[in-house]
């Protein structure tokens, strides 16, 4: 019986669905089982089970297997990648191969000739197989094998810029760089760090705010110059310039999504270091409800962002999610009746219905100049990427006092500290107290992995002194699994602090009171929710760990 007949017999598809898939197959020429999976009529596991029954082959789960390195070394990486198969067991006469495609019988002959063994085939899901190969053979290892074996196309060091440009345009180098970038995107990385040292080239991904080494073979060091040159060509930078820092941008498409990569190249002791910030142009902006705000904070912020005028500040260190909060706030209030203009450096995400301006220091378009100009465009809502100086602060305040709702960010550790930072910039206290309406401080903490998270009873000595553990109460932590790269965390969630300005707080600002005084007054008035309170609440709820909260509070 064919695969289609077996799927029909087991009730996994219907005859009309099969007819649709056959029509699609005739149009595309794809194999029928792949058409069925692509159309969402069945999943890969169901197809694997049917194929296994048809060919009398067992189906294995590679995620649960530990394979000896000597067995993995039986086949070269370029063959493993090309044929999408991996050795999982070996005896003197027999080699067991896991594959997702048992129909390619010519592969068996190639493997027999190469290894001198008889070949046994087992089946594995395609996605699981590809992940297993990346983890055990390294990203781009097939390309590096081919490059290392090539006699002439790629040299370790090129004597001139013309040779470097030619080297960087080699198909093998292009594929290697693309492999590294696509792997970073698939792993949800926000940054890629390529760092040259004396005897190695290190590639690291920042995932959920933490730098983790990418699994690339050590032979990548031999082609460091070609990799850097390729990235500089993609970013339209000068590959001959190696003494000065350079900045550029790369637009990349992956699986229908478009990504904007901000590239920074800096000369270092053993070569040029590159950092790429990955921004998804097609990312879906999260609504405020999905950012992790406590109900009380969300209700207060909601009431503030619907006001006709005033300044709303979001504070926190770099990478704490301030821009995401501002975009979500804008998306919540924008309508046909409201005109919103932003001045950003850079424009990270495109928000429908919002007029966004990119800062350009080369022509004198900074935050202050951009803000002065957009006020002549009759906006109702204005967003300034960051208040960095007195001029920008005073222009923003004047905009709020003349009937505009202004959003912006500041780099301060907590919400009360935003008031003293504005005063330190030289802004008059009466302007700060009359224009500010609310201040949000935030951090990002890693979420406990849902796959491996489990409850445990913590030792009191390991908990902060001000964290009270109730009798019989347990916390949650992740043991580490393949889904979270053995970290115990997957994804991030915001931790928030909210300060709403009351008459008492405004009076303290007029008297240039310190941050602790303002915090004490706001706490007594019940209008201050602290970062620590929210972090502890999320730890109790099993969303994150006490260690993550403590780390966030330090920064």
Coordinates of C-alpha atoms in Angstrom, one line a residue:
X1 CA 0.0 0.0 0.0
X2 CA 1.2 3.6 -0.7
X3 CA 1.5 6.3 1.9
X4 CA -1.7 7.9 0.8
X5 CA -3.6 4.7 1.2
X6 CA -2.2 4.0 4.7
X7 CA -3.1 7.6 5.8
X8 CA -6.6 7.1 4.5
X9 CA -7.0 3.7 6.1
X10 CA -5.9 5.1 9.5
X11 CA -8.3 8.0 9.2
X12 CA -5.5 10.6 9.3
X13 CA -6.7 12.3 6.1
X14 CA -10.0 12.3 4.0
X15 CA -10.4 11.6 0.3
X16 CA -11.2 15.3 -0.5
X17 CA -8.0 16.3 1.4
X18 CA -6.0 13.7 -0.6
X19 CA -7.5 15.0 -3.8
X20 CA -6.4 18.5 -2.9
X21 CA -2.9 17.3 -2.1
X22 CA -2.6 15.4 -5.4
X23 CA -3.6 18.5 -7.3
X24 CA -0.9 20.4 -5.4
X25 CA 1.6 17.7 -6.1
X26 CA 0.9 17.8 -9.8
X27 CA 1.5 21.6 -9.8
X28 CA 4.7 21.6 -7.7
X29 CA 6.3 18.2 -8.4
X30 CA 6.9 17.6 -4.6
X31 CA 6.6 14.3 -3.0
X32 CA 3.1 13.6 -1.8
X33 CA 4.0 13.1 1.9
X34 CA 5.8 16.5 2.0
X35 CA 2.8 18.2 0.3
X36 CA 0.5 16.7 3.0
X37 CA 2.7 18.1 5.8
X38 CA 3.1 21.5 4.1
X39 CA -0.7 21.8 3.8
X40 CA -1.1 21.0 7.5
X41 CA -3.2 17.9 6.8
X42 CA -0.8 15.6 8.8
X43 CA 2.3 16.2 10.9
X44 CA 5.8 14.9 10.4
X45 CA 5.5 12.3 13.2
X46 CA 2.3 10.7 11.6
X47 CA 4.0 10.5 8.2
X48 CA 7.2 9.0 9.8
X49 CA 5.1 6.3 11.5
X50 CA 3.3 5.4 8.3
X51 CA 6.6 5.3 6.3
X52 CA 8.1 3.2 9.0
X53 CA 5.3 0.7 8.8
X54 CA 5.5 0.7 5.0
X55 CA 9.2 0.0 4.9
X56 CA 9.4 -2.0 8.2
X57 CA 11.8 0.6 9.7
X58 CA 11.8 1.7 13.3
X59 CA 11.2 5.4 14.1
X60 CA 13.7 6.9 16.7
X61 CA 13.7 10.1 18.7
X62 CA 17.2 11.6 18.3
X63 CA 16.5 14.1 21.1
X64 CA 16.6 11.2 23.6
X65 CA 19.8 9.6 22.3
X66 CA 23.5 10.1 23.3
X67 CA 25.7 9.1 20.3
X68 CA 29.4 8.3 20.8
X69 CA 31.7 10.9 19.1
X70 CA 33.6 8.1 17.3
X71 CA 30.3 6.9 15.7
X72 CA 29.5 10.5 14.5
X73 CA 33.0 10.8 13.0
X74 CA 32.3 7.8 10.8
X75 CA 30.8 10.1 8.1
X76 CA 32.3 13.5 7.0
X77 CA 30.2 16.5 7.9
X78 CA 29.7 17.6 4.2
X79 CA 28.1 14.2 3.5
X80 CA 25.9 14.3 6.6
X81 CA 24.6 17.8 5.6
X82 CA 24.2 16.9 1.9
X83 CA 22.3 13.7 2.4
X84 CA 20.5 14.8 5.6
X85 CA 21.4 11.6 7.5
X86 CA 23.4 10.8 10.6
X87 CA 25.2 7.7 12.0
X88 CA 23.8 6.6 15.3
X89 CA 25.3 3.1 16.0
X90 CA 28.2 1.0 14.6
X91 CA 29.3 -2.6 14.8
X92 CA 32.3 -4.0 12.9
X93 CA 30.1 -4.9 10.0
X94 CA 27.0 -2.7 10.2
X95 CA 26.4 1.1 10.4
X96 CA 23.0 2.3 11.5
X97 CA 21.9 5.5 9.8
X98 CA 19.0 7.8 10.8
X99 CA 17.3 9.6 8.0
X100 CA 14.0 11.3 7.2
X101 CA 14.1 10.3 3.5
X102 CA 14.3 6.5 2.9
X103 CA 13.4 6.9 -0.7
X104 CA 16.9 8.0 -1.8
X105 CA 18.3 4.5 -2.3
X106 CA 21.4 5.8 -4.1
X107 CA 22.6 7.2 -0.7
X108 CA 22.9 3.6 0.6
X109 CA 25.3 2.7 -2.2
X110 CA 27.5 5.8 -1.4
X111 CA 27.5 5.0 2.3
X112 CA 28.4 1.3 1.7
X113 CA 31.4 2.3 -0.5
X114 CA 32.6 5.0 1.9
X115 CA 32.4 2.9 5.1
X116 CA 32.8 -0.6 3.9
X117 CA 29.8 -1.6 6.1
X118 CA 26.3 -2.8 5.5
X119 CA 23.8 -0.1 6.1
X120 CA 20.7 -0.3 8.3
X121 CA 18.2 2.6 8.1
X122 CA 16.0 4.0 10.9
X123 CA 13.7 7.0 10.6
X124 CA 13.7 10.4 12.4
X125 CA 11.6 13.6 12.0
X126 CA 13.2 16.0 9.6
X127 CA 13.2 19.0 12.0
X128 CA 14.7 16.9 14.8
X129 CA 17.3 15.5 12.4
X130 CA 18.4 18.9 11.2
X131 CA 18.8 20.2 14.8
X132 CA 20.7 17.1 15.8
X133 CA 23.2 17.6 12.9
X134 CA 23.7 21.3 13.8
X135 CA 24.3 20.5 17.5
X136 CA 26.8 17.6 16.8
X137 CA 28.6 18.7 13.7
X138 CA 28.5 22.5 14.1
X139 CA 26.9 25.3 12.1
X140 CA 28.4 25.4 8.6
X141 CA 30.7 22.4 9.2
X142 CA 29.9 21.0 5.8
X143 CA 31.0 24.3 4.2
X144 CA 34.1 24.4 6.3
X145 CA 35.0 20.9 5.3
X146 CA 34.7 21.8 1.6
X147 CA 36.7 25.0 2.1
X148 CA 39.4 23.3 4.1
X149 CA 39.8 20.7 1.4
X150 CA 39.9 23.2 -1.5
X151 CA 43.2 23.7 -3.0
X152 CA 42.9 27.3 -4.2
X153 CA 39.6 29.2 -3.9
X154 CA 40.0 30.3 -0.3
X155 CA 43.3 31.2 1.4
X156 CA 43.9 31.9 5.1
X157 CA 45.2 35.4 4.5
X158 CA 44.8 37.6 1.4
X159 CA 47.4 40.1 0.5
X160 CA 45.2 42.9 -0.8
X161 CA 41.6 44.3 -0.8
X162 CA 41.0 43.0 -4.3
X163 CA 41.8 39.5 -3.3
X164 CA 39.7 39.8 -0.1
X165 CA 36.7 41.0 -2.1
X166 CA 37.1 38.0 -4.5
X167 CA 37.5 35.7 -1.6
X168 CA 34.4 37.0 0.2
X169 CA 32.3 36.4 -2.9
X170 CA 33.1 32.7 -3.1
X171 CA 30.0 30.6 -2.9
X172 CA 31.3 28.7 0.0
X173 CA 32.0 31.8 2.1
X174 CA 28.6 33.2 1.3
X175 CA 26.9 30.0 2.4
X176 CA 29.0 29.9 5.6
X177 CA 28.0 33.4 6.6
X178 CA 24.4 32.8 5.7
X179 CA 24.4 29.6 7.8
X180 CA 25.6 31.5 10.9
X181 CA 23.1 34.3 10.4
X182 CA 20.1 31.9 9.8
X183 CA 21.1 29.8 12.8
X184 CA 21.1 32.9 15.0
X185 CA 17.6 33.8 13.7
X186 CA 16.3 30.3 14.3
X187 CA 17.7 30.3 17.9
X188 CA 15.9 33.7 18.6
X189 CA 19.2 35.5 19.1
X190 CA 19.0 39.3 19.3
X191 CA 22.8 39.8 18.7
X192 CA 25.6 38.0 16.9
X193 CA 29.1 38.6 18.3
X194 CA 32.1 37.6 16.0
X195 CA 35.3 38.0 18.0
X196 CA 38.9 37.4 16.7
X197 CA 41.5 36.1 19.1
X198 CA 45.1 35.0 18.4
X199 CA 44.3 31.4 17.7
X200 CA 40.5 31.2 17.3
X201 CA 37.5 33.0 16.0
X202 CA 34.6 33.0 18.5
X203 CA 31.0 33.3 17.5
X204 CA 28.4 34.0 20.2
X205 CA 24.7 34.6 20.2
X206 CA 22.8 36.7 22.7
X207 CA 19.7 34.7 23.5
X208 CA 17.2 35.9 26.2
X209 CA 19.8 38.5 27.2
X210 CA 22.6 36.0 27.8
X211 CA 25.6 35.4 25.5
X212 CA 26.0 31.7 24.5
X213 CA 28.7 30.2 22.3
X214 CA 27.5 29.2 18.8
X215 CA 28.3 25.6 17.9
X216 CA 30.8 26.3 15.1
X217 CA 33.8 24.1 14.3
X218 CA 37.3 25.4 15.3
X219 CA 38.4 25.4 11.7
X220 CA 36.3 28.6 11.2
X221 CA 39.3 30.5 12.5
X222 CA 41.2 29.8 9.2
X223 CA 38.6 31.8 7.3
X224 CA 38.1 34.8 9.7
X225 CA 39.2 37.3 7.1
X226 CA 36.8 36.0 4.4
X227 CA 33.9 36.0 6.9
X228 CA 34.5 39.6 8.0
X229 CA 34.9 40.8 4.4
X230 CA 31.7 39.1 3.4
X231 CA 29.8 40.8 6.2
X232 CA 31.3 44.2 5.3
X233 CA 30.2 43.7 1.6
X234 CA 26.7 42.8 2.7
X235 CA 26.6 45.9 4.8
X236 CA 28.0 48.1 2.0
X237 CA 31.1 48.9 4.1
X238 CA 34.7 49.6 2.9
X239 CA 36.5 46.2 3.1
X240 CA 39.9 48.0 2.6
X241 CA 39.4 50.1 5.8
X242 CA 40.7 48.1 8.8
X243 CA 41.8 50.9 11.1
X244 CA 38.6 52.7 11.9
X245 CA 35.2 51.5 13.2
X246 CA 32.4 51.2 10.6
X247 CA 28.6 50.9 10.9
X248 CA 26.2 49.6 8.4
X249 CA 22.9 47.7 7.8
X250 CA 22.0 44.3 6.2
X251 CA 18.5 43.3 5.1
X252 CA 18.0 39.6 5.3
X253 CA 15.0 37.4 4.4
X254 CA 14.4 34.0 6.1
X255 CA 11.3 31.8 5.7
X256 CA 9.2 34.7 4.4
X257 CA 10.2 37.1 7.3
X258 CA 12.4 40.2 6.7
X259 CA 15.2 41.1 9.2
X260 CA 17.2 44.3 9.6
X261 CA 20.7 43.7 10.9
X262 CA 22.6 46.6 12.3
X263 CA 26.3 46.0 11.8
X264 CA 29.2 47.4 13.8
X265 CA 32.8 46.6 12.9
X266 CA 35.6 47.6 15.3
X267 CA 39.4 47.0 14.8
X268 CA 40.8 44.8 17.6
X269 CA 44.2 43.4 18.5
X270 CA 43.9 40.2 16.3
X271 CA 41.6 41.4 13.6
X272 CA 38.2 43.1 13.3
X273 CA 35.3 42.3 15.7
X274 CA 31.8 42.4 14.4
X275 CA 28.5 42.7 16.3
X276 CA 25.2 42.4 14.5
X277 CA 21.9 43.5 16.1
X278 CA 19.0 41.5 14.7
X279 CA 15.7 43.3 14.3
X280 CA 12.6 41.6 12.8
X281 CA 10.8 44.0 10.4
X282 CA 7.8 41.6 10.3
X283 CA 7.7 40.9 14.1
X284 CA 4.3 41.1 15.6
X285 CA 4.2 43.9 18.2
X286 CA 2.9 42.5 21.5
X287 CA -0.1 44.2 23.1
X288 CA 0.4 45.6 26.6
X289 CA -1.4 42.7 28.2
X290 CA 1.2 40.2 26.9
X291 CA 4.3 42.1 28.2
X292 CA 3.8 40.8 31.8
X293 CA 2.6 44.0 33.5
X294 CA 0.8 43.4 36.8
X295 CA -2.9 44.2 36.7
X296 CA -2.5 47.3 38.9
X297 CA 0.4 48.7 36.9
X298 CA -1.5 48.0 33.6
X299 CA -4.6 49.8 34.8
X300 CA -2.6 52.8 36.0
X301 CA -0.6 53.0 32.8
X302 CA -3.8 52.6 30.7
X303 CA -5.4 55.6 32.4
X304 CA -2.3 57.7 31.8
X305 CA -1.7 57.0 28.1
X306 CA -5.2 58.0 27.3
X307 CA -4.7 61.5 28.7
X308 CA -4.7 64.5 26.2
X309 CA -1.3 65.8 27.3
X310 CA 1.6 65.3 29.7
X311 CA 4.9 63.3 29.6
X312 CA 5.1 59.5 30.1
X313 CA 8.6 58.2 30.7
X314 CA 9.9 54.6 30.5
X315 CA 13.2 54.1 32.2
X316 CA 15.7 51.3 32.5
X317 CA 19.1 50.2 31.2
X318 CA 19.9 49.3 27.6
X319 CA 18.0 46.2 26.4
X320 CA 15.4 46.3 29.1
X321 CA 12.4 46.4 26.7
X322 CA 11.6 50.1 26.9
X323 CA 11.0 50.5 23.2
X324 CA 8.7 47.5 23.2
X325 CA 6.6 49.0 25.9
X326 CA 6.4 52.4 24.1
X327 CA 5.4 50.7 20.8
X328 CA 2.7 48.6 22.6
X329 CA 1.4 51.8 24.2
X330 CA 1.3 53.7 20.9
X331 CA -0.5 50.8 19.2
X332 CA -3.1 50.8 22.0
X333 CA -4.1 54.4 21.5
X334 CA -3.6 55.1 17.8
X335 CA -6.7 55.6 15.8
X336 CA -7.9 57.6 12.8
X337 CA -8.7 60.5 15.1
X338 CA -5.1 60.7 16.5
X339 CA -1.9 61.7 14.7
X340 CA 1.3 60.3 16.1
X341 CA 4.8 61.1 15.1
X342 CA 8.0 59.6 16.5
X343 CA 11.7 60.5 16.3
X344 CA 13.8 57.4 16.9
X345 CA 17.5 56.3 16.7
X346 CA 17.1 53.8 15.0
X347 CA 13.5 53.0 13.9
X348 CA 13.4 49.4 15.2
X349 CA 9.9 48.4 14.3
X350 CA 7.3 49.8 11.9
X351 CA 4.0 50.6 13.6
X352 CA 1.0 51.0 11.2
X353 CA -0.7 54.4 11.5
X354 CA 2.4 56.1 13.1
X355 CA 4.7 58.5 11.3
X356 CA 8.2 57.5 12.2
X357 CA 11.4 59.6 11.7
X358 CA 14.9 58.3 11.7
X359 CA 17.5 60.4 13.5
X360 CA 20.3 61.5 11.1
X361 CA 23.2 63.2 12.9
X362 CA 25.1 63.8 9.7
X363 CA 22.5 66.4 8.6
X364 CA 21.8 67.8 12.1
X365 CA 18.6 65.9 12.6
X366 CA 18.9 64.9 16.3
X367 CA 16.1 64.3 18.8
X368 CA 15.7 68.0 19.7
X369 CA 15.7 69.2 16.1
X370 CA 13.3 66.5 15.0
X371 CA 11.0 67.2 17.9
X372 CA 10.9 71.0 17.1
X373 CA 10.0 70.2 13.5
X374 CA 7.3 67.6 14.1
X375 CA 5.4 70.0 16.4
X376 CA 4.6 72.0 13.3
X377 CA 2.9 68.9 11.8
X378 CA 0.0 69.2 14.2
X379 CA 0.5 65.9 16.1
X380 CA -1.6 64.7 19.0
X381 CA 0.9 62.2 20.3
X382 CA 4.7 62.5 20.1
X383 CA 7.4 59.8 20.9
X384 CA 11.0 60.7 21.4
X385 CA 13.4 57.8 21.3
X386 CA 15.4 59.1 24.3
X387 CA 15.9 62.3 26.3
X388 CA 19.7 62.7 26.4
X389 CA 20.2 66.4 27.1
X390 CA 18.6 69.6 28.5
X391 CA 17.5 70.8 25.1
X392 CA 15.6 67.7 24.2
X393 CA 14.1 67.6 27.7
X394 CA 12.9 71.2 27.7
X395 CA 11.4 70.8 24.1
X396 CA 9.5 67.7 25.2
X397 CA 8.2 69.5 28.3
X398 CA 7.1 72.5 26.2
X399 CA 5.3 70.1 23.8
X400 CA 3.4 68.5 26.7
X401 CA 2.5 71.9 28.2
X402 CA 1.0 73.0 24.8
X403 CA -1.4 70.1 24.6
X404 CA 0.6 67.1 23.3
X405 CA 0.9 63.6 24.8
X406 CA 4.7 62.9 24.9
X407 CA 6.3 59.4 25.3
X408 CA 10.0 59.0 25.9
X409 CA 12.8 57.0 27.6
X410 CA 15.5 57.7 30.1
X411 CA 18.5 55.7 31.3
X412 CA 17.9 55.5 35.1
X413 CA 17.8 52.6 37.5
X414 CA 14.3 53.2 38.9
X415 CA 11.2 55.4 38.4
X416 CA 11.9 58.0 41.1
X417 CA 15.4 58.5 39.7
X418 CA 13.9 59.9 36.5
X419 CA 12.9 63.1 38.2
X420 CA 16.3 63.7 39.7
X421 CA 18.0 62.9 36.3
X422 CA 15.9 65.6 34.6
X423 CA 16.8 68.1 37.4
X424 CA 20.5 67.2 37.0
X425 CA 20.2 68.0 33.3
X426 CA 19.3 71.6 34.2
X427 CA 15.6 71.5 33.7
X428 CA 13.7 73.7 36.2
X429 CA 11.8 71.9 38.9
X430 CA 8.5 73.6 38.2
X431 CA 8.7 72.4 34.6
X432 CA 9.3 68.8 35.6
X433 CA 6.6 68.7 38.3
X434 CA 4.0 70.3 36.0
X435 CA 4.6 68.1 32.9
X436 CA 5.3 64.6 34.2
X437 CA 2.3 62.3 34.6
X438 CA 3.8 58.9 35.1
X439 CA 7.1 57.0 35.1
X440 CA 7.6 53.3 34.3
X441 CA 10.8 51.5 35.2
X442 CA 11.4 48.1 33.8
X443 CA 13.8 45.1 33.4
X444 CA 13.6 41.9 31.5
X445 CA 14.1 38.5 33.2
X446 CA 14.2 35.1 31.7
X447 CA 11.2 32.9 31.7
X448 CA 11.5 29.4 33.1
X449 CA 11.4 26.8 30.3
X450 CA 8.0 25.2 30.1
X451 CA 9.5 21.9 29.0
X452 CA 11.8 21.3 31.9
X453 CA 10.5 23.6 34.7
X454 CA 9.7 21.7 37.9
X455 CA 8.7 22.7 41.5
X456 CA 11.3 22.5 44.3
X457 CA 11.7 23.4 47.9
X458 CA 14.4 26.1 48.2
X459 CA 16.9 26.4 51.0
X460 CA 16.2 29.5 53.1
X461 CA 19.9 30.4 53.0
X462 CA 19.7 30.8 49.2
X463 CA 16.9 33.3 49.3
X464 CA 17.1 37.1 49.7
X465 CA 16.6 38.2 53.3
X466 CA 13.4 40.2 52.4
X467 CA 11.8 37.3 50.5
X468 CA 9.4 35.5 52.8
X469 CA 8.8 31.9 52.0
X470 CA 5.5 30.6 53.4
X471 CA 5.3 27.2 55.0
X472 CA 5.0 24.5 52.4
X473 CA 5.5 27.0 49.5
X474 CA 7.6 25.8 46.6
X475 CA 9.3 27.6 43.7
X476 CA 10.0 26.6 40.2
X477 CA 13.3 26.2 38.3
X478 CA 14.3 24.6 34.9
X479 CA 16.6 21.6 34.9
X480 CA 17.7 22.3 31.3
X481 CA 16.7 20.5 28.1
X482 CA 17.2 20.6 24.4
X483 CA 14.4 23.1 23.9
X484 CA 16.2 25.7 26.1
X485 CA 19.8 24.8 25.2
X486 CA 20.3 23.3 28.7
X487 CA 19.8 26.8 30.3
X488 CA 16.5 26.1 32.1
X489 CA 15.1 29.3 30.5
X490 CA 13.3 30.1 27.3
X491 CA 11.9 33.6 26.5
X492 CA 11.8 36.7 28.6
X493 CA 9.1 38.7 30.5
X494 CA 9.1 42.2 31.8
X495 CA 9.4 43.2 35.5
X496 CA 7.8 46.6 36.1
X497 CA 7.8 49.6 38.5
X498 CA 5.2 52.3 38.3
X499 CA 5.3 55.8 39.8
X500 CA 2.2 58.0 39.3
X501 CA 2.8 61.6 40.2
X502 CA 0.6 62.9 43.0
X503 CA 0.4 66.4 44.5
X504 CA 2.8 65.3 47.3
X505 CA 5.3 63.9 44.7
X506 CA 5.1 67.1 42.7
X507 CA 5.8 69.2 45.8
X508 CA 8.8 67.0 46.6
X509 CA 10.1 67.6 43.0
X510 CA 9.7 71.4 43.5
X511 CA 11.9 71.0 46.6
X512 CA 14.5 69.0 44.7
X513 CA 13.9 66.0 47.0
X514 CA 16.1 62.9 46.5
X515 CA 14.9 59.6 44.9
X516 CA 14.5 57.8 48.2
X517 CA 12.3 60.6 49.6
X518 CA 10.1 60.5 46.5
X519 CA 9.8 56.7 46.7
X520 CA 8.9 56.8 50.4
X521 CA 6.2 59.4 49.7
X522 CA 4.7 57.5 46.8
X523 CA 4.7 54.3 48.7
X524 CA 2.9 55.9 51.6
X525 CA 0.3 57.2 49.1
X526 CA -0.2 53.8 47.5
X527 CA 0.8 54.9 44.0
X528 CA 4.2 53.1 43.8
X529 CA 4.7 49.5 42.7
X530 CA 8.4 48.5 42.9
X531 CA 10.5 46.3 40.6
X532 CA 11.3 44.0 43.6
X533 CA 7.6 43.5 44.4
X534 CA 6.8 42.6 40.8
X535 CA 9.9 40.3 40.5
X536 CA 9.1 38.4 43.7
X537 CA 5.4 38.0 42.6
X538 CA 6.6 36.5 39.3
X539 CA 9.0 34.2 41.1
X540 CA 6.1 33.0 43.4
X541 CA 4.0 32.4 40.3
X542 CA 6.6 30.1 38.8
X543 CA 7.3 32.5 35.8
X544 CA 10.9 33.2 36.7
X545 CA 13.5 32.5 39.4
X546 CA 14.6 34.4 42.4
X547 CA 18.1 34.4 41.0
X548 CA 16.9 36.1 37.8
X549 CA 15.1 38.8 39.8
X550 CA 18.1 39.4 42.0
X551 CA 20.3 39.8 38.8
X552 CA 17.8 42.3 37.3
X553 CA 17.8 44.4 40.5
X554 CA 21.6 44.8 40.3
X555 CA 21.4 46.3 36.9

